[in-house]
C-alpha cells in the first residue's frame, strides 16, 4: 500500500469532504427483524465514551448511543414514543431491546464508527531511528 501524500489528499478532497456516515444492517433475534444502524459522529461517540466512564451515568451510555444511531426503525418517532409510554426519549431502547441486545448494538455502532481500535493498523513493529 503506498504512503499517503499531500497530492493524493488534494486529489481526494471532494470525496473526503463529502463522506456520508456509514450504515449497517443488524438482525435482532428477539424481534425476528432487522434494524439499520449508522456510525456515530465523533461528538456523540466521545460523549458516549465519557458517559461509560462516569459511574453515575455508565448505565445510560449504551441506550444513549443506540437511541441516536438506530435509524431504522426511527426510535425518535413521537408516535412510537407515545405508544410505549416513554417518559425519557431513551426509554424506548430499554423497552424494545433486551439488555444483551442493547450492549451488542452499541458495540456494533462503535465498531462501525472506528472506535474499536481497529480503524488504523500498524504496518511494522520495527522502530526507525
CSV table of C-alpha atoms in Angstrom, one decimal:
chain,number,residue,atom,x,y,z
A,1,UNK,CA,0.0,0.0,0.0
A,2,UNK,CA,1.5,3.4,-1.0
A,3,UNK,CA,2.1,6.1,1.5
A,4,UNK,CA,-0.5,8.9,1.6
A,5,UNK,CA,0.8,12.1,0.0
A,6,UNK,CA,-0.3,15.7,0.0
A,7,UNK,CA,-1.1,15.4,-3.7
A,8,UNK,CA,-3.3,12.3,-3.1
A,9,UNK,CA,-5.1,14.1,-0.3
A,10,UNK,CA,-5.8,17.1,-2.5
A,11,UNK,CA,-7.0,14.8,-5.3
A,12,UNK,CA,-9.4,13.1,-2.9
A,13,UNK,CA,-10.5,16.4,-1.2
A,14,UNK,CA,-14.1,16.3,-2.6
A,15,UNK,CA,-14.6,12.7,-1.7
A,16,UNK,CA,-13.2,13.2,1.8
A,17,UNK,CA,-15.4,16.3,2.4
A,18,UNK,CA,-18.5,14.6,1.0
A,19,UNK,CA,-18.2,11.4,3.1
A,20,UNK,CA,-21.5,10.1,4.3
A,21,UNK,CA,-22.0,8.3,7.6
A,22,UNK,CA,-21.8,4.5,7.0
A,23,UNK,CA,-24.7,2.3,7.8
A,24,UNK,CA,-25.1,-1.4,8.6
A,25,UNK,CA,-28.0,-3.8,8.9
A,26,UNK,CA,-28.2,-6.0,12.0
A,27,UNK,CA,-30.6,-8.9,12.8
A,28,UNK,CA,-32.3,-8.7,16.2
A,29,UNK,CA,-33.3,-12.3,17.0
A,30,UNK,CA,-35.8,-11.5,19.8
A,31,UNK,CA,-37.7,-9.3,17.4
A,32,UNK,CA,-37.3,-11.5,14.4
A,33,UNK,CA,-36.4,-8.5,12.3
A,34,UNK,CA,-33.6,-6.3,11.1
A,35,UNK,CA,-32.6,-2.8,12.1
A,36,UNK,CA,-30.3,-0.3,10.5
A,37,UNK,CA,-27.6,1.5,12.4
A,38,UNK,CA,-25.5,4.5,11.4
A,39,UNK,CA,-21.9,5.2,12.5
A,40,UNK,CA,-21.9,7.9,15.3
A,41,UNK,CA,-20.5,11.3,14.7
A,42,UNK,CA,-17.3,11.9,16.6
A,43,UNK,CA,-19.0,14.1,19.2
A,44,UNK,CA,-21.7,11.5,20.0
A,45,UNK,CA,-19.1,8.7,20.3
A,46,UNK,CA,-16.9,10.8,22.7
A,47,UNK,CA,-20.0,11.8,24.7
A,48,UNK,CA,-20.9,8.1,25.0
A,49,UNK,CA,-17.4,7.0,26.0
A,50,UNK,CA,-17.4,9.8,28.6
A,51,UNK,CA,-20.8,8.5,30.0
A,52,UNK,CA,-19.4,5.0,30.1
A,53,UNK,CA,-16.5,6.0,32.3
A,54,UNK,CA,-18.7,8.0,34.7
A,55,UNK,CA,-20.1,5.7,37.4
A,56,UNK,CA,-23.2,7.8,37.8
A,57,UNK,CA,-24.1,7.7,34.1
A,58,UNK,CA,-22.5,4.4,32.8
A,59,UNK,CA,-25.8,2.5,32.7
A,60,UNK,CA,-27.1,5.2,30.3
A,61,UNK,CA,-24.2,5.0,27.8
A,62,UNK,CA,-25.3,2.1,25.6
A,63,UNK,CA,-29.0,3.1,25.4
A,64,UNK,CA,-27.9,6.7,24.6
A,65,UNK,CA,-25.9,5.7,21.5
A,66,UNK,CA,-28.4,3.1,20.4
A,67,UNK,CA,-31.2,5.7,20.6
A,68,UNK,CA,-29.2,8.1,18.5
A,69,UNK,CA,-27.7,5.7,15.9
A,70,UNK,CA,-30.5,3.2,15.2
A,71,UNK,CA,-32.0,4.9,12.1
A,72,UNK,CA,-34.5,2.1,11.0
A,73,UNK,CA,-36.8,2.0,12.8
A,74,UNK,CA,-36.7,5.6,13.9
A,75,UNK,CA,-36.6,5.3,17.7
A,76,UNK,CA,-37.2,9.1,17.9
A,77,UNK,CA,-40.6,8.8,16.3
A,78,UNK,CA,-43.2,10.6,18.5
A,79,UNK,CA,-45.9,8.1,17.9
A,80,UNK,CA,-43.7,5.2,18.9
A,81,UNK,CA,-42.5,7.1,22.0
A,82,UNK,CA,-46.1,7.8,23.0
A,83,UNK,CA,-47.4,4.3,22.3
A,84,UNK,CA,-44.7,2.8,24.5
A,85,UNK,CA,-45.4,5.4,27.3
A,86,UNK,CA,-41.8,6.7,27.3
A,87,UNK,CA,-41.1,9.4,29.9
A,88,UNK,CA,-37.5,9.9,28.6
A,89,UNK,CA,-36.7,9.6,24.9
A,90,UNK,CA,-34.1,6.8,25.5
A,91,UNK,CA,-36.6,4.7,27.4
A,92,UNK,CA,-37.7,3.3,24.1
A,93,UNK,CA,-34.4,1.5,23.8
A,94,UNK,CA,-34.9,-0.5,27.0
A,95,UNK,CA,-38.5,-1.2,26.2
A,96,UNK,CA,-37.8,-2.7,22.7
A,97,UNK,CA,-34.4,-4.4,23.1
A,98,UNK,CA,-33.1,-6.9,25.7
A,99,UNK,CA,-30.1,-5.8,27.8
A,100,UNK,CA,-27.7,-8.0,25.9
A,101,UNK,CA,-29.0,-6.7,22.6
A,102,UNK,CA,-28.5,-3.1,23.7
A,103,UNK,CA,-24.9,-3.9,24.6
A,104,UNK,CA,-24.3,-5.7,21.3
A,105,UNK,CA,-26.0,-3.0,19.1
A,106,UNK,CA,-23.9,-0.4,20.9
A,107,UNK,CA,-20.7,-2.4,20.2
A,108,UNK,CA,-21.6,-2.6,16.5
A,109,UNK,CA,-22.2,1.1,16.4
A,110,UNK,CA,-18.9,2.0,18.0
A,111,UNK,CA,-17.1,-0.5,15.7
A,112,UNK,CA,-18.8,0.9,12.6
A,113,UNK,CA,-17.5,4.4,13.7
A,114,UNK,CA,-14.0,3.0,14.1
A,115,UNK,CA,-14.0,3.4,17.9
A,116,UNK,CA,-12.8,-0.2,18.5
A,117,UNK,CA,-9.1,0.4,17.9
A,118,UNK,CA,-9.1,-1.3,14.5
A,119,UNK,CA,-9.7,1.6,12.2
A,120,UNK,CA,-5.9,2.1,11.8
A,121,UNK,CA,-3.5,-0.8,11.8
A,122,UNK,CA,0.2,-0.9,12.5
A,123,UNK,CA,2.3,-1.9,9.4
A,124,UNK,CA,5.6,-2.6,11.0
A,125,UNK,CA,6.9,-3.2,14.5
A,126,UNK,CA,10.4,-2.1,13.7
A,127,UNK,CA,11.5,1.2,15.2
A,128,UNK,CA,13.2,3.5,12.8
A,129,UNK,CA,15.8,6.0,14.1
